[in-house]
Amino acid sequence: MDLPASDEPAGAYPLPLEDAAPLLAESAALPAGAEASPVPAEPVPVFTPSGYRSSGTISYKNETSYFLDIASLLSKPSPVKLGAEGVQVLIMHTHGTESYTPSPGHTYTATGEYRTTDSSANMLRVGQEICDLLNERGISTVHSTVLNDYPAYSGSYNRALKDIQAYVKRYPSIQLVIDVHRDAIASGGVYYKTVAEVDGVQTAQLMFVTGTDAGGLAHSSWRSNLTFQAQLHDRLNSRYPGIMRPMSIRASRFNQHVRVGSMLLEVGACGNTLDEALAAARLFADTLADTLLEP
């Protein structure tokens, strides 16, 4: 059969709205170039895991035809190990202009609906937080600040693949590629957030979107990727109950074939604030570091 020529997924992949309630705030879309203003929202959890399968601490939605035994993955050896030297982790962004609900101290000039090229307010800020914390823990990490979705959104995954390949060529020691996004949960001008509470602090929730070869693109390591993500999901949810949304296991590849253990990480949704996203990013980075540094 002819293989699809692109990693570009056929559609969006947010949590379905029937699984995201109650609503938080309602606002009109921000016009391009407009100055964003704070949108008040009461902090209430929005995730209800209806229609998802569960295995221990892991909930997941399998959108492929593959049989998956998630519980068995938790007892397998980790497929990702740090190398002896050199850069180990690449943080990058297929959709770097994605941004959050403005809040006091975190406003920005919008370049689209919940999008901005302002690196202090979009996914580059979240990625830098993860990068800095991994480096502080002694894991050599680099961060691509390329906006692969600007000025055009279409073709983002193709451009992101070239971005990843350039970094891997420059740093062949890279073991893990993390594509950092935020989700979009909205309908009719109503925007949603995902929240958890950790030690009295409200954070965004996290979610792994797992690529496979079910869509026809070669991806021989997807089961290893799924194993690593399931183990990390379990560890995060065990430490911080409620921090993880269900894993989304998809037919698209999402460029996760370049390195074993690579992942697409959703940090909150457009209804979250940047502070909530950064709080979740710190928990993720610390747990990832503990996992990678284990003997």
mmCIF file of C-alpha atoms in Angstrom:
data_model
loop_
_atom_site.group_PDB
_atom_site.id
_atom_site.type_symbol
_atom_site.label_atom_id
_atom_site.label_comp_id
_atom_site.label_asym_id
_atom_site.label_seq_id
_atom_site.Cartn_x
_atom_site.Cartn_y
_atom_site.Cartn_z
ATOM 1 C CA MET A 1 0.000 0.000 0.000
ATOM 2 C CA ASP A 2 1.062 3.591 -0.538
ATOM 3 C CA LEU A 3 2.153 5.266 2.692
ATOM 4 C CA PRO A 4 0.838 8.695 3.640
ATOM 5 C CA ALA A 5 3.446 11.336 2.884
ATOM 6 C CA SER A 6 3.009 13.355 6.047
ATOM 7 C CA ASP A 7 2.877 13.133 9.834
ATOM 8 C CA GLU A 8 0.141 15.772 9.776
ATOM 9 C CA PRO A 9 -2.818 14.220 11.650
ATOM 10 C CA ALA A 10 -6.158 14.116 9.891
ATOM 11 C CA GLY A 11 -7.838 16.198 12.577
ATOM 12 C CA ALA A 12 -7.514 17.834 15.963
ATOM 13 C CA TYR A 13 -7.015 15.702 19.058
ATOM 14 C CA PRO A 14 -8.510 17.490 22.063
ATOM 15 C CA LEU A 15 -10.458 15.686 24.775
ATOM 16 C CA PRO A 16 -14.056 15.391 23.466
ATOM 17 C CA LEU A 17 -16.332 18.012 24.941
ATOM 18 C CA GLU A 18 -18.663 15.394 26.385
ATOM 19 C CA ASP A 19 -15.733 14.459 28.641
ATOM 20 C CA ALA A 20 -14.959 18.058 29.615
ATOM 21 C CA ALA A 21 -17.465 19.653 31.954
ATOM 22 C CA PRO A 22 -18.475 21.889 33.654
ATOM 23 C CA LEU A 23 -17.621 24.989 31.636
ATOM 24 C CA LEU A 24 -15.417 27.676 33.120
ATOM 25 C CA ALA A 25 -15.470 30.902 31.174
ATOM 26 C CA GLU A 26 -17.023 32.337 28.058
ATOM 27 C CA SER A 27 -15.322 34.890 25.841
ATOM 28 C CA ALA A 28 -15.125 35.929 22.218
ATOM 29 C CA ALA A 29 -12.156 34.908 20.132
ATOM 30 C CA LEU A 30 -9.241 37.287 20.365
ATOM 31 C CA PRO A 31 -8.687 39.144 17.080
ATOM 32 C CA ALA A 32 -5.201 38.986 15.634
ATOM 33 C CA GLY A 33 -3.054 41.777 17.024
ATOM 34 C CA ALA A 34 -5.433 42.580 19.876
ATOM 35 C CA GLU A 35 -4.141 43.050 23.396
ATOM 36 C CA ALA A 36 -5.398 40.165 25.507
ATOM 37 C CA SER A 37 -7.064 41.007 28.818
ATOM 38 C CA PRO A 38 -7.656 38.791 31.863
ATOM 39 C CA VAL A 39 -10.613 36.387 31.674
ATOM 40 C CA PRO A 40 -11.879 35.472 35.155
ATOM 41 C CA ALA A 41 -12.640 31.816 35.808
ATOM 42 C CA GLU A 42 -13.509 29.820 38.904
ATOM 43 C CA PRO A 43 -10.985 27.016 39.487
ATOM 44 C CA VAL A 44 -12.995 23.806 39.185
ATOM 45 C CA PRO A 45 -11.926 20.449 37.784
ATOM 46 C CA VAL A 46 -13.305 19.620 34.358
ATOM 47 C CA PHE A 47 -12.196 16.106 33.575
ATOM 48 C CA THR A 48 -14.587 13.172 33.885
ATOM 49 C CA PRO A 49 -13.130 9.905 32.532
ATOM 50 C CA SER A 50 -16.326 8.559 30.953
ATOM 51 C CA GLY A 51 -15.825 6.230 28.000
ATOM 52 C CA TYR A 52 -12.157 5.565 28.769
ATOM 53 C CA ARG A 53 -10.491 2.334 29.782
ATOM 54 C CA SER A 54 -8.525 2.171 33.016
ATOM 55 C CA SER A 55 -5.630 0.076 34.235
ATOM 56 C CA GLY A 56 -4.408 0.927 37.727
ATOM 57 C CA THR A 57 -3.540 4.617 37.794
ATOM 58 C CA ILE A 58 -3.750 4.813 33.992
ATOM 59 C CA SER A 59 -6.804 5.792 31.984
ATOM 60 C CA TYR A 60 -6.499 5.742 28.226
ATOM 61 C CA LYS A 61 -8.379 5.941 24.963
ATOM 62 C CA ASN A 62 -7.200 3.615 22.208
ATOM 63 C CA GLU A 63 -8.173 5.015 18.812
ATOM 64 C CA THR A 64 -6.360 2.247 16.910
ATOM 65 C CA SER A 65 -7.354 -1.339 16.154
ATOM 66 C CA TYR A 66 -4.368 -2.693 18.095
ATOM 67 C CA PHE A 67 -4.887 -4.758 21.243
ATOM 68 C CA LEU A 68 -3.134 -3.079 24.170
ATOM 69 C CA ASP A 69 -2.299 -4.593 27.540
ATOM 70 C CA ILE A 70 -1.366 -1.423 29.395
ATOM 71 C CA ALA A 71 -0.937 -3.142 32.767
ATOM 72 C CA SER A 72 1.801 -5.401 31.381
ATOM 73 C CA LEU A 73 3.846 -2.402 30.233
ATOM 74 C CA LEU A 74 4.418 -1.189 33.788
ATOM 75 C CA SER A 75 6.566 -4.197 34.690
ATOM 76 C CA LYS A 76 8.803 -3.994 31.622
ATOM 77 C CA PRO A 77 12.303 -2.476 31.790
ATOM 78 C CA SER A 78 12.349 1.167 30.787
ATOM 79 C CA PRO A 79 13.150 1.458 27.064
ATOM 80 C CA VAL A 80 14.857 4.830 27.576
ATOM 81 C CA LYS A 81 18.290 5.166 29.154
ATOM 82 C CA LEU A 82 20.567 8.184 29.338
ATOM 83 C CA GLY A 83 23.782 8.083 27.377
ATOM 84 C CA ALA A 84 27.221 8.466 28.888
ATOM 85 C CA GLU A 85 27.744 12.016 27.608
ATOM 86 C CA GLY A 86 26.389 14.769 25.391
ATOM 87 C CA VAL A 87 22.924 16.275 24.987
ATOM 88 C CA GLN A 88 20.275 13.780 26.106
ATOM 89 C CA VAL A 89 16.906 15.537 25.672
ATOM 90 C CA LEU A 90 15.416 17.812 23.022
ATOM 91 C CA ILE A 91 12.419 20.002 23.900
ATOM 92 C CA MET A 92 10.613 21.341 20.826
ATOM 93 C CA HIS A 93 7.201 22.518 19.658
ATOM 94 C CA THR A 94 5.150 21.617 16.616
ATOM 95 C CA HIS A 95 2.643 24.287 17.664
ATOM 96 C CA GLY A 96 4.797 26.794 19.513
ATOM 97 C CA THR A 97 2.398 29.753 19.247
ATOM 98 C CA GLU A 98 -0.263 28.021 21.346
ATOM 99 C CA SER A 99 -1.013 30.098 24.448
ATOM 100 C CA TYR A 100 -3.256 30.226 27.488
ATOM 101 C CA THR A 101 -5.991 32.371 29.008
ATOM 102 C CA PRO A 102 -4.445 35.733 29.919
ATOM 103 C CA SER A 103 -4.156 36.464 33.632
ATOM 104 C CA PRO A 104 -2.752 39.321 35.728
ATOM 105 C CA GLY A 105 0.938 39.628 34.909
ATOM 106 C CA HIS A 106 0.607 37.356 31.879
ATOM 107 C CA THR A 107 -1.044 39.286 29.054
ATOM 108 C CA TYR A 108 0.101 39.180 25.460
ATOM 109 C CA THR A 109 -0.589 40.425 21.973
ATOM 110 C CA ALA A 110 -2.556 37.714 20.190
ATOM 111 C CA THR A 111 -1.638 36.540 16.708
ATOM 112 C CA GLY A 112 -4.672 34.247 16.541
ATOM 113 C CA GLU A 113 -7.225 32.638 18.815
ATOM 114 C CA TYR A 114 -5.255 31.720 21.943
ATOM 115 C CA ARG A 115 -2.032 32.028 19.980
ATOM 116 C CA THR A 116 0.879 34.423 20.168
ATOM 117 C CA THR A 117 4.444 34.738 18.931
ATOM 118 C CA ASP A 118 5.396 36.191 22.332
ATOM 119 C CA SER A 119 7.864 33.618 23.677
ATOM 120 C CA SER A 120 7.179 34.717 27.254
ATOM 121 C CA ALA A 121 3.536 33.635 26.948
ATOM 122 C CA ASN A 122 3.347 30.728 24.497
ATOM 123 C CA MET A 123 4.600 27.132 24.543
ATOM 124 C CA LEU A 124 8.216 28.284 24.320
ATOM 125 C CA ARG A 125 7.873 29.576 27.878
ATOM 126 C CA VAL A 126 6.601 26.191 29.088
ATOM 127 C CA GLY A 127 9.271 24.319 27.151
ATOM 128 C CA GLN A 128 11.992 26.524 28.604
ATOM 129 C CA GLU A 129 10.752 25.740 32.114
ATOM 130 C CA ILE A 130 11.116 22.016 31.463
ATOM 131 C CA CYS A 131 14.492 22.507 29.785
ATOM 132 C CA ASP A 132 15.888 24.571 32.659
ATOM 133 C CA LEU A 133 14.763 22.118 35.314
ATOM 134 C CA LEU A 134 16.196 19.096 33.501
ATOM 135 C CA ASN A 135 19.520 20.891 33.109
ATOM 136 C CA GLU A 136 19.453 21.792 36.819
ATOM 137 C CA ARG A 137 19.044 18.081 37.574
ATOM 138 C CA GLY A 138 22.135 17.308 35.498
ATOM 139 C CA ILE A 139 20.382 16.044 32.360
ATOM 140 C CA SER A 140 21.831 17.888 29.368
ATOM 141 C CA THR A 141 18.838 19.330 27.500
ATOM 142 C CA VAL A 142 18.405 21.669 24.541
ATOM 143 C CA HIS A 143 15.323 23.647 23.539
ATOM 144 C CA SER A 144 14.295 24.474 19.980
ATOM 145 C CA THR A 145 12.547 27.847 19.856
ATOM 146 C CA VAL A 146 11.462 27.453 16.234
ATOM 147 C CA LEU A 147 7.786 28.350 15.704
ATOM 148 C CA ASN A 148 6.844 25.550 13.333
ATOM 149 C CA ASP A 149 3.217 26.729 13.161
ATOM 150 C CA TYR A 150 3.952 30.339 12.188
ATOM 151 C CA PRO A 151 3.156 32.054 9.930
ATOM 152 C CA ALA A 152 1.295 28.987 8.559
ATOM 153 C CA TYR A 153 -0.397 26.353 10.729
ATOM 154 C CA SER A 154 -0.789 23.844 7.892
ATOM 155 C CA GLY A 155 2.347 21.748 7.474
ATOM 156 C CA SER A 156 3.488 22.217 11.075
ATOM 157 C CA TYR A 157 4.352 18.551 11.565
ATOM 158 C CA ASN A 158 6.434 18.420 8.394
ATOM 159 C CA ARG A 159 8.408 21.468 9.500
ATOM 160 C CA ALA A 160 8.693 20.063 13.023
ATOM 161 C CA LEU A 161 10.209 16.847 11.659
ATOM 162 C CA LYS A 162 12.901 18.862 9.890
ATOM 163 C CA ASP A 163 13.475 20.749 13.149
ATOM 164 C CA ILE A 164 13.920 17.483 15.059
ATOM 165 C CA GLN A 165 16.182 15.975 12.408
ATOM 166 C CA ALA A 166 18.427 19.044 12.425
ATOM 167 C CA TYR A 167 18.910 18.802 16.198
ATOM 168 C CA VAL A 168 19.507 15.046 16.114
ATOM 169 C CA LYS A 169 22.105 15.543 13.385
ATOM 170 C CA ARG A 170 23.819 18.222 15.463
ATOM 171 C CA TYR A 171 23.485 16.261 18.725
ATOM 172 C CA PRO A 172 23.367 12.538 17.835
ATOM 173 C CA SER A 173 23.502 11.733 21.566
ATOM 174 C CA ILE A 174 19.853 12.871 21.988
ATOM 175 C CA GLN A 175 17.857 10.054 23.588
ATOM 176 C CA LEU A 176 14.439 11.665 23.997
ATOM 177 C CA VAL A 177 12.368 14.213 22.051
ATOM 178 C CA ILE A 178 9.516 15.985 23.876
ATOM 179 C CA ASP A 179 7.017 17.911 21.744
ATOM 180 C CA VAL A 180 5.284 20.299 24.165
ATOM 181 C CA HIS A 181 1.741 21.500 23.365
ATOM 182 C CA ARG A 182 -1.357 22.737 25.126
ATOM 183 C CA ASP A 183 -4.790 21.336 24.304
ATOM 184 C CA ALA A 184 -7.804 23.225 22.933
ATOM 185 C CA ILE A 185 -11.148 22.483 24.570
ATOM 186 C CA ALA A 186 -13.801 24.912 23.389
ATOM 187 C CA SER A 187 -17.269 25.099 21.900
ATOM 188 C CA GLY A 188 -19.342 28.082 20.845
ATOM 189 C CA GLY A 189 -17.033 30.604 22.485
ATOM 190 C CA VAL A 190 -16.896 28.622 25.759
ATOM 191 C CA TYR A 191 -13.365 27.653 26.792
ATOM 192 C CA TYR A 192 -12.349 24.934 29.215
ATOM 193 C CA LYS A 193 -9.424 24.311 31.520
ATOM 194 C CA THR A 194 -8.063 21.128 33.085
ATOM 195 C CA VAL A 195 -6.925 21.342 36.698
ATOM 196 C CA ALA A 196 -5.461 19.299 39.521
ATOM 197 C CA GLU A 197 -4.466 20.354 43.030
ATOM 198 C CA VAL A 198 -1.024 19.436 44.322
ATOM 199 C CA ASP A 199 -0.032 20.470 47.860
ATOM 200 C CA GLY A 200 -2.677 23.178 47.825
ATOM 201 C CA VAL A 201 -1.485 24.619 44.497
ATOM 202 C CA GLN A 202 -3.736 24.520 41.431
ATOM 203 C CA THR A 203 -1.998 23.183 38.343
ATOM 204 C CA ALA A 204 -2.996 22.295 34.813
ATOM 205 C CA GLN A 205 -3.334 18.618 34.010
ATOM 206 C CA LEU A 206 -0.951 16.760 31.701
ATOM 207 C CA MET A 207 -1.654 14.321 28.892
ATOM 208 C CA PHE A 208 0.382 12.076 26.603
ATOM 209 C CA VAL A 209 -0.688 11.713 22.977
ATOM 210 C CA THR A 210 0.904 8.489 21.738
ATOM 211 C CA GLY A 211 1.616 7.991 18.036
ATOM 212 C CA THR A 212 1.543 4.593 16.318
ATOM 213 C CA ASP A 213 1.959 3.164 12.841
ATOM 214 C CA ALA A 214 -1.777 2.482 12.472
ATOM 215 C CA GLY A 215 -2.100 5.333 9.992
ATOM 216 C CA GLY A 216 0.386 3.724 7.593
ATOM 217 C CA LEU A 217 3.605 5.600 8.393
ATOM 218 C CA ALA A 218 6.589 3.511 9.474
ATOM 219 C CA HIS A 219 7.031 3.637 13.257
ATOM 220 C CA SER A 220 8.572 0.413 14.550
ATOM 221 C CA SER A 221 9.267 1.781 18.039
ATOM 222 C CA TRP A 222 5.760 2.893 18.968
ATOM 223 C CA ARG A 223 5.235 0.112 21.508
ATOM 224 C CA SER A 224 8.471 1.102 23.237
ATOM 225 C CA ASN A 225 7.296 4.719 23.259
ATOM 226 C CA LEU A 226 3.960 3.630 24.716
ATOM 227 C CA THR A 227 5.759 1.633 27.406
ATOM 228 C CA PHE A 228 7.861 4.626 28.472
ATOM 229 C CA GLN A 229 4.880 6.982 28.458
ATOM 230 C CA ALA A 230 2.691 4.541 30.407
ATOM 231 C CA GLN A 231 5.388 4.121 33.043
ATOM 232 C CA LEU A 232 5.859 7.880 33.332
ATOM 233 C CA HIS A 233 2.087 8.449 33.420
ATOM 234 C CA ASP A 234 1.799 5.909 36.254
ATOM 235 C CA ARG A 235 4.595 7.555 38.209
ATOM 236 C CA LEU A 236 3.143 11.058 37.820
ATOM 237 C CA ASN A 237 -0.374 9.998 38.775
ATOM 238 C CA SER A 238 0.911 8.004 41.757
ATOM 239 C CA ARG A 239 2.848 11.017 43.046
ATOM 240 C CA TYR A 240 0.212 13.599 42.191
ATOM 241 C CA PRO A 241 -3.220 11.962 41.957
ATOM 242 C CA GLY A 242 -5.313 13.604 39.251
ATOM 243 C CA ILE A 243 -2.403 15.318 37.466
ATOM 244 C CA MET A 244 -2.791 13.098 34.393
ATOM 245 C CA ARG A 245 -5.587 13.098 31.838
ATOM 246 C CA PRO A 246 -6.126 9.817 29.968
ATOM 247 C CA MET A 247 -3.491 8.819 27.456
ATOM 248 C CA SER A 248 -4.654 9.326 23.868
ATOM 249 C CA ILE A 249 -3.316 6.529 21.655
ATOM 250 C CA ARG A 250 -3.662 7.567 18.034
ATOM 251 C CA ALA A 251 -3.199 6.268 14.507
ATOM 252 C CA SER A 252 -1.037 9.250 13.507
ATOM 253 C CA ARG A 253 2.704 9.123 14.150
ATOM 254 C CA PHE A 254 3.288 12.692 15.399
ATOM 255 C CA ASN A 255 7.017 12.470 14.553
ATOM 256 C CA GLN A 256 7.588 10.119 17.483
ATOM 257 C CA HIS A 257 9.558 7.660 15.346
ATOM 258 C CA VAL A 258 12.824 9.616 15.447
ATOM 259 C CA ARG A 259 13.876 8.530 18.946
ATOM 260 C CA VAL A 260 12.613 5.741 21.221
ATOM 261 C CA GLY A 261 10.677 7.213 24.127
ATOM 262 C CA SER A 262 9.684 10.377 22.273
ATOM 263 C CA MET A 263 6.397 11.930 23.303
ATOM 264 C CA LEU A 264 3.784 14.564 22.634
ATOM 265 C CA LEU A 265 2.980 16.244 25.939
ATOM 266 C CA GLU A 266 -0.141 18.362 26.394
ATOM 267 C CA VAL A 267 0.274 20.852 29.258
ATOM 268 C CA GLY A 268 -3.203 22.063 30.167
ATOM 269 C CA ALA A 269 -5.653 23.647 27.742
ATOM 270 C CA CYS A 270 -6.412 27.096 26.370
ATOM 271 C CA GLY A 271 -8.617 27.819 29.410
ATOM 272 C CA ASN A 272 -5.702 27.398 31.818
ATOM 273 C CA THR A 273 -3.424 30.224 32.893
ATOM 274 C CA LEU A 274 0.288 30.244 32.192
ATOM 275 C CA ASP A 275 1.001 29.900 35.926
ATOM 276 C CA GLU A 276 -1.093 26.719 36.079
ATOM 277 C CA ALA A 277 0.768 25.352 33.072
ATOM 278 C CA LEU A 278 4.184 26.181 34.522
ATOM 279 C CA ALA A 279 3.266 24.496 37.806
ATOM 280 C CA ALA A 280 2.393 21.306 35.921
ATOM 281 C CA ALA A 281 5.527 21.568 33.784
ATOM 282 C CA ARG A 282 7.709 21.654 36.893
ATOM 283 C CA LEU A 283 6.071 18.507 38.289
ATOM 284 C CA PHE A 284 6.568 16.772 34.952
ATOM 285 C CA ALA A 285 10.222 17.765 34.645
ATOM 286 C CA ASP A 286 11.062 16.695 38.185
ATOM 287 C CA THR A 287 9.381 13.300 37.762
ATOM 288 C CA LEU A 288 10.988 12.759 34.357
ATOM 289 C CA ALA A 289 14.388 13.557 35.829
ATOM 290 C CA ASP A 290 13.888 11.045 38.656
ATOM 291 C CA THR A 291 12.903 8.429 36.076
ATOM 292 C CA LEU A 292 15.850 9.042 33.766
ATOM 293 C CA LEU A 293 18.389 9.212 36.578
ATOM 294 C CA GLU A 294 17.439 5.868 38.087
ATOM 295 C CA PRO A 295 20.277 3.322 37.806
#
